[in-house]
Amino acid sequence: MNITIDKMYCKGCEICVNACPKGVFAISQERNRYGTFFPWVMEKEKCMVCQLCEIMCPDGCINVEMEA
Amino acid sequence: MNTLVEKYIKKESLPYIFCPGCGNGIVLNATIHAIEALGIKEDTACVSGIGCSSWIPPYLNMDVMHTIHGRAIAFAEGLKLSQPKKNIIVFTGDGDCLAIGGNHLLHAAKRNINITVIMVNNYIYGMTGGQKSPTTPIDARTKTSPYGAMDEPIDGCGVAISAGATFCSRWTVGHPNQLKKAIREGITHNGFSFIEVLSPCPVQAGKSIFKERDSWKIIQRIKENAVVTSKWEGGDKEGKMTIGNFKKELKRKEYTEKIQNLKDEIIYKSNGR
């Protein structure tokens, strides 16, 4: 399983951090080109692939991929 | 970038024009999921009017039309009558649909034409700077109601149901999976479908209505203020807004079919003479 976040288009609204029922995401201390703090994948093992973050991200930045 | 979103979006026009935390992106995602589930990308056209929510279709990599203020439903009706095989989805906001475009909503619902209207209700005129809209709650202090809004807010679903819409549902952006299902059902329904989405506007509504800047907290507030019902019993229940799939009626005839029947009849009569 692989979770990627597109830092280029993330606007730092933090919806994904709160929407994830397992608390996989956390806010990083780096800034992207908007000057906002983007999320990063903290506890990948906890992810249960509900894909709620994918649909809740208003900018479509998060991609959750199952390994074949 | 999400692979499914990437498939449907014009990548050259990214990033979206929406503010950080805007609910329009979630509505767009839900629509993309619904279209993908039905597999109707080539047979779908999206129409929108003016407003924040009307910026949803221009990013889609399919047939889209960005039209004049309030007339999105009128344009959609014309498109449906000229191309009856297309599935038409209209994206419109609360100001676009209930204020200036109110009369088009009434007549489209009355005719029972097969289009799907997705009304994104953010309680305020976001694009023009936070003026009072028809759905602004009482006592909200906006730019044009500095002493608190006096008017009773209009309930979009109530208007659509009383005008005779045959499919009606309301969800919040905090219920993305239910919203996805409702949009899918609305597209497949043969008749006028009205779907209202309660959405956060962290910039304008956050300033004047919710007194909150964090988008997630506004989504939670909207969710807490809503109660799920299975059928339409009025817009309010114990002071909370009702949400759910309210109505599905299959008896009434669809408008484009009626027009086609009339056309056939006239051609038959004129040939018989």
GROMACS .gro file of C-alpha atoms in nm:
model
  341
    1MET     CA    1   0.000   0.000   0.000
    2ASN     CA    2   0.128   0.341  -0.093
    3ILE     CA    3  -0.002   0.689   0.003
    4THR     CA    4   0.122   0.988  -0.197
    5ILE     CA    5   0.044   1.356  -0.144
    6ASP     CA    6   0.084   1.607  -0.425
    7LYS     CA    7   0.268   1.893  -0.255
    8MET     CA    8   0.238   2.112  -0.564
    9TYR     CA    9  -0.143   2.155  -0.542
   10CYS     CA   10  -0.204   2.113  -0.167
   11LYS     CA   11  -0.347   2.430  -0.013
   12GLY     CA   12  -0.304   2.320   0.348
   13CYS     CA   13  -0.671   2.312   0.452
   14GLU     CA   14  -0.602   2.021   0.694
   15ILE     CA   15  -0.931   1.845   0.609
   16CYS     CA   16  -0.746   1.514   0.549
   17VAL     CA   17  -0.576   1.531   0.890
   18ASN     CA   18  -0.914   1.551   1.063
   19ALA     CA   19  -1.115   1.332   0.824
   20CYS     CA   20  -0.893   1.024   0.854
   21PRO     CA   21  -1.058   0.794   1.113
   22LYS     CA   22  -0.723   0.636   1.202
   23GLY     CA   23  -0.510   0.951   1.227
   24VAL     CA   24  -0.264   0.857   0.956
   25PHE     CA   25  -0.177   1.214   0.856
   26ALA     CA   26   0.005   1.487   1.048
   27ILE     CA   27   0.099   1.843   0.958
   28SER     CA   28   0.462   1.879   0.860
   29GLN     CA   29   0.683   2.177   0.938
   30GLU     CA   30   0.782   2.229   0.574
   31ARG     CA   31   0.607   2.483   0.356
   32ASN     CA   32   0.504   2.437  -0.007
   33ARG     CA   33   0.487   2.709  -0.272
   34TYR     CA   34   0.163   2.853  -0.127
   35GLY     CA   35   0.348   2.902   0.201
   36THR     CA   36   0.118   2.656   0.377
   37PHE     CA   37   0.210   2.353   0.585
   38PHE     CA   38   0.114   2.043   0.393
   39PRO     CA   39   0.034   1.705   0.556
   40TRP     CA   40   0.262   1.407   0.557
   41VAL     CA   41   0.198   1.039   0.609
   42MET     CA   42   0.288   0.966   0.969
   43GLU     CA   43   0.156   0.620   1.053
   44LYS     CA   44   0.117   0.432   0.731
   45GLU     CA   45   0.062   0.095   0.903
   46LYS     CA   46  -0.264   0.220   1.055
   47CYS     CA   47  -0.424   0.287   0.715
   48MET     CA   48  -0.718   0.058   0.635
   49VAL     CA   49  -0.771   0.189   0.277
   50CYS     CA   50  -1.117   0.342   0.334
   51GLN     CA   51  -1.013   0.608   0.077
   52LEU     CA   52  -1.207   0.877   0.265
   53CYS     CA   53  -0.908   1.113   0.236
   54GLU     CA   54  -0.912   1.075  -0.143
   55ILE     CA   55  -1.271   1.196  -0.176
   56MET     CA   56  -1.249   1.452   0.106
   57CYS     CA   57  -0.941   1.630  -0.034
   58PRO     CA   58  -1.086   1.933  -0.216
   59ASP     CA   59  -0.783   1.956  -0.443
   60GLY     CA   60  -0.755   1.586  -0.528
   61CYS     CA   61  -0.399   1.565  -0.399
   62ILE     CA   62  -0.406   1.235  -0.210
   63ASN     CA   63  -0.367   0.900  -0.381
   64VAL     CA   64  -0.401   0.573  -0.193
   65GLU     CA   65  -0.280   0.273  -0.388
   66MET     CA   66  -0.323  -0.089  -0.298
   67GLU     CA   67  -0.032  -0.316  -0.380
   68ALA     CA   68  -0.124  -0.589  -0.624
   69MET     CA   69  -0.238   1.376  -0.777
   70ASN     CA   70  -0.524   1.131  -0.738
   71THR     CA   71  -0.532   0.900  -1.041
   72LEU     CA   72  -0.911   0.913  -1.081
   73VAL     CA   73  -0.924   1.294  -1.050
   74GLU     CA   74  -0.630   1.320  -1.292
   75LYS     CA   75  -0.830   1.126  -1.552
   76TYR     CA   76  -1.118   1.378  -1.543
   77ILE     CA   77  -0.939   1.710  -1.492
   78LYS     CA   78  -0.771   1.949  -1.733
   79LYS     CA   79  -0.430   1.937  -1.570
   80GLU     CA   80  -0.307   2.254  -1.739
   81SER     CA   81  -0.569   2.465  -1.556
   82LEU     CA   82  -0.470   2.347  -1.207
   83PRO     CA   83  -0.462   2.453  -0.924
   84TYR     CA   84  -0.835   2.515  -0.867
   85ILE     CA   85  -0.956   2.869  -0.816
   86PHE     CA   86  -1.126   2.765  -0.487
   87CYS     CA   87  -1.004   2.893  -0.149
   88PRO     CA   88  -0.828   2.647   0.087
   89GLY     CA   89  -1.090   2.424   0.253
   90CYS     CA   90  -1.372   2.504   0.009
   91GLY     CA   91  -1.641   2.237  -0.019
   92ASN     CA   92  -1.669   2.267  -0.397
   93GLY     CA   93  -1.370   2.038  -0.447
   94ILE     CA   94  -1.541   1.764  -0.247
   95VAL     CA   95  -1.858   1.798  -0.458
   96LEU     CA   96  -1.639   1.773  -0.770
   97ASN     CA   97  -1.472   1.456  -0.633
   98ALA     CA   98  -1.810   1.300  -0.551
   99THR     CA   99  -1.938   1.376  -0.902
  100ILE     CA  100  -1.624   1.228  -1.060
  101HIS     CA  101  -1.669   0.910  -0.854
  102ALA     CA  102  -2.037   0.889  -0.957
  103ILE     CA  103  -1.960   0.937  -1.328
  104GLU     CA  104  -1.678   0.682  -1.307
  105ALA     CA  105  -1.908   0.428  -1.140
  106LEU     CA  106  -2.165   0.469  -1.418
  107GLY     CA  107  -1.903   0.483  -1.695
  108ILE     CA  108  -2.074   0.770  -1.878
  109LYS     CA  109  -1.785   1.014  -1.926
  110GLU     CA  110  -1.844   1.049  -2.301
  111ASP     CA  111  -2.224   1.086  -2.272
  112THR     CA  112  -2.229   1.356  -2.005
  113ALA     CA  113  -2.240   1.733  -2.035
  114CYS     CA  114  -2.206   1.975  -1.743
  115VAL     CA  115  -2.364   2.320  -1.731
  116SER     CA  116  -2.307   2.596  -1.478
  117GLY     CA  117  -2.402   2.959  -1.417
  118ILE     CA  118  -2.218   3.223  -1.216
  119GLY     CA  119  -2.076   3.187  -0.867
  120CYS     CA  120  -1.808   2.996  -0.679
  121SER     CA  121  -1.980   2.661  -0.731
  122SER     CA  122  -2.019   2.731  -1.102
  123TRP     CA  123  -1.641   2.706  -1.132
  124ILE     CA  124  -1.665   2.329  -1.076
  125PRO     CA  125  -1.736   2.214  -1.439
  126PRO     CA  126  -1.474   2.424  -1.625
  127TYR     CA  127  -1.203   2.199  -1.478
  128LEU     CA  128  -1.366   1.881  -1.610
  129ASN     CA  129  -1.216   1.728  -1.922
  130MET     CA  130  -1.553   1.669  -2.095
  131ASP     CA  131  -1.840   1.866  -2.249
  132VAL     CA  132  -1.896   2.172  -2.029
  133MET     CA  133  -2.081   2.501  -2.063
  134HIS     CA  134  -2.028   2.803  -1.837
  135THR     CA  135  -2.329   3.027  -1.894
  136ILE     CA  136  -2.487   3.350  -1.775
  137HIS     CA  137  -2.602   3.429  -1.425
  138GLY     CA  138  -2.899   3.227  -1.302
  139ARG     CA  139  -2.975   3.071  -1.639
  140ALA     CA  140  -2.780   2.748  -1.599
  141ILE     CA  141  -3.099   2.538  -1.577
  142ALA     CA  142  -3.252   2.718  -1.878
  143PHE     CA  143  -2.942   2.646  -2.089
  144ALA     CA  144  -2.940   2.287  -1.966
  145GLU     CA  145  -3.302   2.240  -2.073
  146GLY     CA  146  -3.216   2.364  -2.422
  147LEU     CA  147  -2.917   2.132  -2.440
  148LYS     CA  148  -3.126   1.836  -2.322
  149LEU     CA  149  -3.398   1.901  -2.581
  150SER     CA  150  -3.146   1.927  -2.864
  151GLN     CA  151  -2.944   1.625  -2.749
  152PRO     CA  152  -3.183   1.395  -2.558
  153LYS     CA  153  -2.928   1.113  -2.525
  154LYS     CA  154  -2.681   1.320  -2.319
  155ASN     CA  155  -2.687   1.311  -1.940
  156ILE     CA  156  -2.695   1.672  -1.823
  157ILE     CA  157  -2.556   1.776  -1.485
  158VAL     CA  158  -2.608   2.134  -1.368
  159PHE     CA  159  -2.381   2.282  -1.103
  160THR     CA  160  -2.528   2.584  -0.937
  161GLY     CA  161  -2.505   2.777  -0.614
  162ASP     CA  162  -2.766   2.900  -0.369
  163GLY     CA  163  -2.767   3.252  -0.513
  164ASP     CA  164  -2.759   3.131  -0.872
  165CYS     CA  165  -3.037   2.875  -0.825
  166LEU     CA  166  -3.272   3.030  -0.570
  167ALA     CA  167  -3.229   3.406  -0.616
  168ILE     CA  168  -3.184   3.505  -0.981
  169GLY     CA  169  -3.254   3.158  -1.123
  170GLY     CA  170  -3.549   3.072  -0.898
  171ASN     CA  171  -3.806   3.086  -1.174
  172HIS     CA  172  -3.606   2.849  -1.398
  173LEU     CA  173  -3.584   2.598  -1.112
  174LEU     CA  174  -3.962   2.608  -1.065
  175HIS     CA  175  -4.036   2.554  -1.432
  176ALA     CA  176  -3.776   2.283  -1.489
  177ALA     CA  177  -3.913   2.095  -1.186
  178LYS     CA  178  -4.270   2.139  -1.312
  179ARG     CA  179  -4.181   2.008  -1.657
  180ASN     CA  180  -3.997   1.708  -1.509
  181ILE     CA  181  -3.716   1.731  -1.764
  182ASN     CA  182  -3.440   1.472  -1.725
  183ILE     CA  183  -3.154   1.683  -1.586
  184THR     CA  184  -2.963   1.658  -1.259
  185VAL     CA  185  -2.925   1.981  -1.063
  186ILE     CA  186  -2.655   1.986  -0.794
  187MET     CA  187  -2.705   2.296  -0.578
  188VAL     CA  188  -2.404   2.376  -0.361
  189ASN     CA  189  -2.540   2.572  -0.067
  190ASN     CA  190  -2.273   2.768   0.120
  191TYR     CA  191  -2.522   3.009   0.288
  192ILE     CA  192  -2.367   3.323   0.138
  193TYR     CA  193  -2.258   3.503  -0.181
  194GLY     CA  194  -1.895   3.397  -0.166
  195MET     CA  195  -1.756   3.524  -0.495
  196THR     CA  196  -1.877   3.884  -0.465
  197GLY     CA  197  -1.752   3.932  -0.111
  198GLY     CA  198  -1.996   3.793   0.145
  199GLN     CA  199  -2.338   3.947   0.087
  200LYS     CA  200  -2.661   3.796   0.221
  201SER     CA  201  -2.801   3.515   0.005
  202PRO     CA  202  -3.153   3.359   0.008
  203THR     CA  203  -3.030   3.077   0.236
  204THR     CA  204  -2.846   3.290   0.493
  205PRO     CA  205  -2.975   3.202   0.843
  206ILE     CA  206  -3.164   3.460   1.050
  207ASP     CA  207  -2.948   3.700   1.256
  208ALA     CA  208  -2.633   3.637   1.051
  209ARG     CA  209  -2.430   3.957   1.017
  210THR     CA  210  -2.315   3.984   0.657
  211LYS     CA  211  -2.193   4.276   0.444
  212THR     CA  212  -2.549   4.362   0.336
  213SER     CA  213  -2.719   4.279   0.667
  214PRO     CA  214  -2.496   4.449   0.929
  215TYR     CA  215  -2.769   4.436   1.196
  216GLY     CA  216  -2.849   4.068   1.136
  217ALA     CA  217  -3.043   3.907   0.852
  218MET     CA  218  -3.418   3.947   0.888
  219ASP     CA  219  -3.558   3.721   0.615
  220GLU     CA  220  -3.657   3.361   0.668
  221PRO     CA  221  -3.411   3.146   0.465
  222ILE     CA  222  -3.545   2.962   0.159
  223ASP     CA  223  -3.530   2.584   0.169
  224GLY     CA  224  -3.411   2.466  -0.174
  225CYS     CA  225  -3.542   2.110  -0.136
  226GLY     CA  226  -3.880   2.238  -0.016
  227VAL     CA  227  -3.910   2.461  -0.322
  228ALA     CA  228  -3.809   2.180  -0.558
  229ILE     CA  229  -4.046   1.926  -0.401
  230SER     CA  230  -4.342   2.163  -0.399
  231ALA     CA  231  -4.272   2.251  -0.763
  232GLY     CA  232  -4.286   1.881  -0.847
  233ALA     CA  233  -3.927   1.756  -0.872
  234THR     CA  234  -3.938   1.377  -0.895
  235PHE     CA  235  -3.603   1.311  -0.726
  236CYS     CA  236  -3.482   1.516  -0.433
  237SER     CA  237  -3.209   1.469  -0.178
  238ARG     CA  238  -2.988   1.676   0.050
  239TRP     CA  239  -2.649   1.588   0.198
  240THR     CA  240  -2.355   1.774   0.342
  241VAL     CA  241  -1.995   1.755   0.222
  242GLY     CA  242  -1.928   1.568   0.547
  243HIS     CA  243  -2.119   1.273   0.395
  244PRO     CA  244  -1.916   1.216   0.075
  245ASN     CA  245  -2.016   0.854   0.017
  246GLN     CA  246  -2.388   0.922   0.061
  247LEU     CA  247  -2.353   1.223  -0.169
  248LYS     CA  248  -2.178   1.009  -0.428
  249LYS     CA  249  -2.465   0.758  -0.419
  250ALA     CA  250  -2.727   1.034  -0.440
  251ILE     CA  251  -2.558   1.186  -0.747
  252ARG     CA  252  -2.537   0.844  -0.910
  253GLU     CA  253  -2.905   0.783  -0.844
  254GLY     CA  254  -2.995   1.134  -0.964
  255ILE     CA  255  -2.815   1.081  -1.296
  256THR     CA  256  -2.986   0.744  -1.358
  257HIS     CA  257  -3.329   0.876  -1.254
  258ASN     CA  258  -3.549   0.954  -1.556
  259GLY     CA  259  -3.685   1.295  -1.455
  260PHE     CA  260  -3.586   1.613  -1.277
  261SER     CA  261  -3.336   1.543  -0.998
  262PHE     CA  262  -3.251   1.804  -0.737
  263ILE     CA  263  -2.957   1.744  -0.503
  264GLU     CA  264  -2.866   2.005  -0.245
  265VAL     CA  265  -2.521   1.993  -0.086
  266LEU     CA  266  -2.451   2.189   0.232
  267SER     CA  267  -2.097   2.312   0.194
  268PRO     CA  268  -1.854   2.520   0.401
  269CYS     CA  269  -1.721   2.858   0.288
  270PRO     CA  270  -1.435   2.914   0.534
  271VAL     CA  271  -1.362   3.265   0.404
  272GLN     CA  272  -1.696   3.449   0.370
  273ALA     CA  273  -1.949   3.235   0.562
  274GLY     CA  274  -1.676   3.157   0.813
  275LYS     CA  275  -1.636   3.528   0.878
  276SER     CA  276  -2.002   3.628   0.902
  277ILE     CA  277  -2.207   3.319   0.992
  278PHE     CA  278  -1.997   3.050   1.162
  279LYS     CA  279  -1.731   3.279   1.322
  280GLU     CA  280  -1.479   3.011   1.240
  281ARG     CA  281  -1.187   2.992   0.997
  282ASP     CA  282  -1.112   2.621   1.007
  283SER     CA  283  -1.294   2.439   0.728
  284TRP     CA  284  -1.314   2.109   0.917
  285LYS     CA  285  -1.478   2.275   1.218
  286ILE     CA  286  -1.741   2.433   0.988
  287ILE     CA  287  -1.805   2.091   0.829
  288GLN     CA  288  -1.854   1.946   1.179
  289ARG     CA  289  -2.091   2.230   1.272
  290ILE     CA  290  -2.299   2.169   0.955
  291LYS     CA  291  -2.305   1.794   1.032
  292GLU     CA  292  -2.413   1.852   1.391
  293ASN     CA  293  -2.689   2.083   1.272
  294ALA     CA  294  -2.834   1.818   1.040
  295VAL     CA  295  -3.056   1.519   1.108
  296VAL     CA  296  -3.103   1.230   0.862
  297THR     CA  297  -3.461   1.144   0.760
  298SER     CA  298  -3.580   0.888   0.508
  299LYS     CA  299  -3.869   1.090   0.365
  300TRP     CA  300  -3.968   1.453   0.332
  301GLU     CA  301  -4.134   1.589   0.648
  302GLY     CA  302  -4.036   1.952   0.608
  303GLY     CA  303  -3.699   2.121   0.608
  304ASP     CA  304  -3.675   2.151   0.987
  305LYS     CA  305  -3.690   1.881   1.252
  306GLU     CA  306  -3.640   1.984   1.615
  307GLY     CA  307  -3.456   2.296   1.504
  308LYS     CA  308  -3.212   2.099   1.289
  309MET     CA  309  -3.196   2.083   0.910
  310THR     CA  310  -3.316   1.755   0.761
  311ILE     CA  311  -3.087   1.568   0.522
  312GLY     CA  312  -3.130   1.243   0.332
  313ASN     CA  313  -3.286   1.101   0.018
  314PHE     CA  314  -3.628   1.263   0.039
  315LYS     CA  315  -3.822   1.167  -0.267
  316LYS     CA  316  -3.821   0.939  -0.570
  317GLU     CA  317  -4.127   0.929  -0.792
  318LEU     CA  318  -4.146   0.726  -1.111
  319LYS     CA  319  -4.507   0.786  -1.222
  320ARG     CA  320  -4.476   1.122  -1.396
  321LYS     CA  321  -4.384   1.139  -1.763
  322GLU     CA  322  -4.056   1.293  -1.873
  323TYR     CA  323  -4.055   1.615  -2.078
  324THR     CA  324  -3.827   1.519  -2.370
  325GLU     CA  325  -4.034   1.204  -2.427
  326LYS     CA  326  -4.349   1.415  -2.434
  327ILE     CA  327  -4.192   1.651  -2.690
  328GLN     CA  328  -4.080   1.354  -2.902
  329ASN     CA  329  -4.433   1.205  -2.892
  330LEU     CA  330  -4.585   1.537  -2.994
  331LYS     CA  331  -4.334   1.568  -3.280
  332ASP     CA  332  -4.413   1.217  -3.407
  333GLU     CA  333  -4.788   1.285  -3.385
  334ILE     CA  334  -4.763   1.611  -3.584
  335ILE     CA  335  -4.545   1.448  -3.852
  336TYR     CA  336  -4.789   1.152  -3.874
  337LYS     CA  337  -5.092   1.382  -3.907
  338SER     CA  338  -4.936   1.607  -4.172
  339ASN     CA  339  -4.830   1.302  -4.377
  340GLY     CA  340  -5.177   1.146  -4.354
  341ARG     CA  341  -5.352   1.443  -4.508
   0.00000   0.00000   0.00000
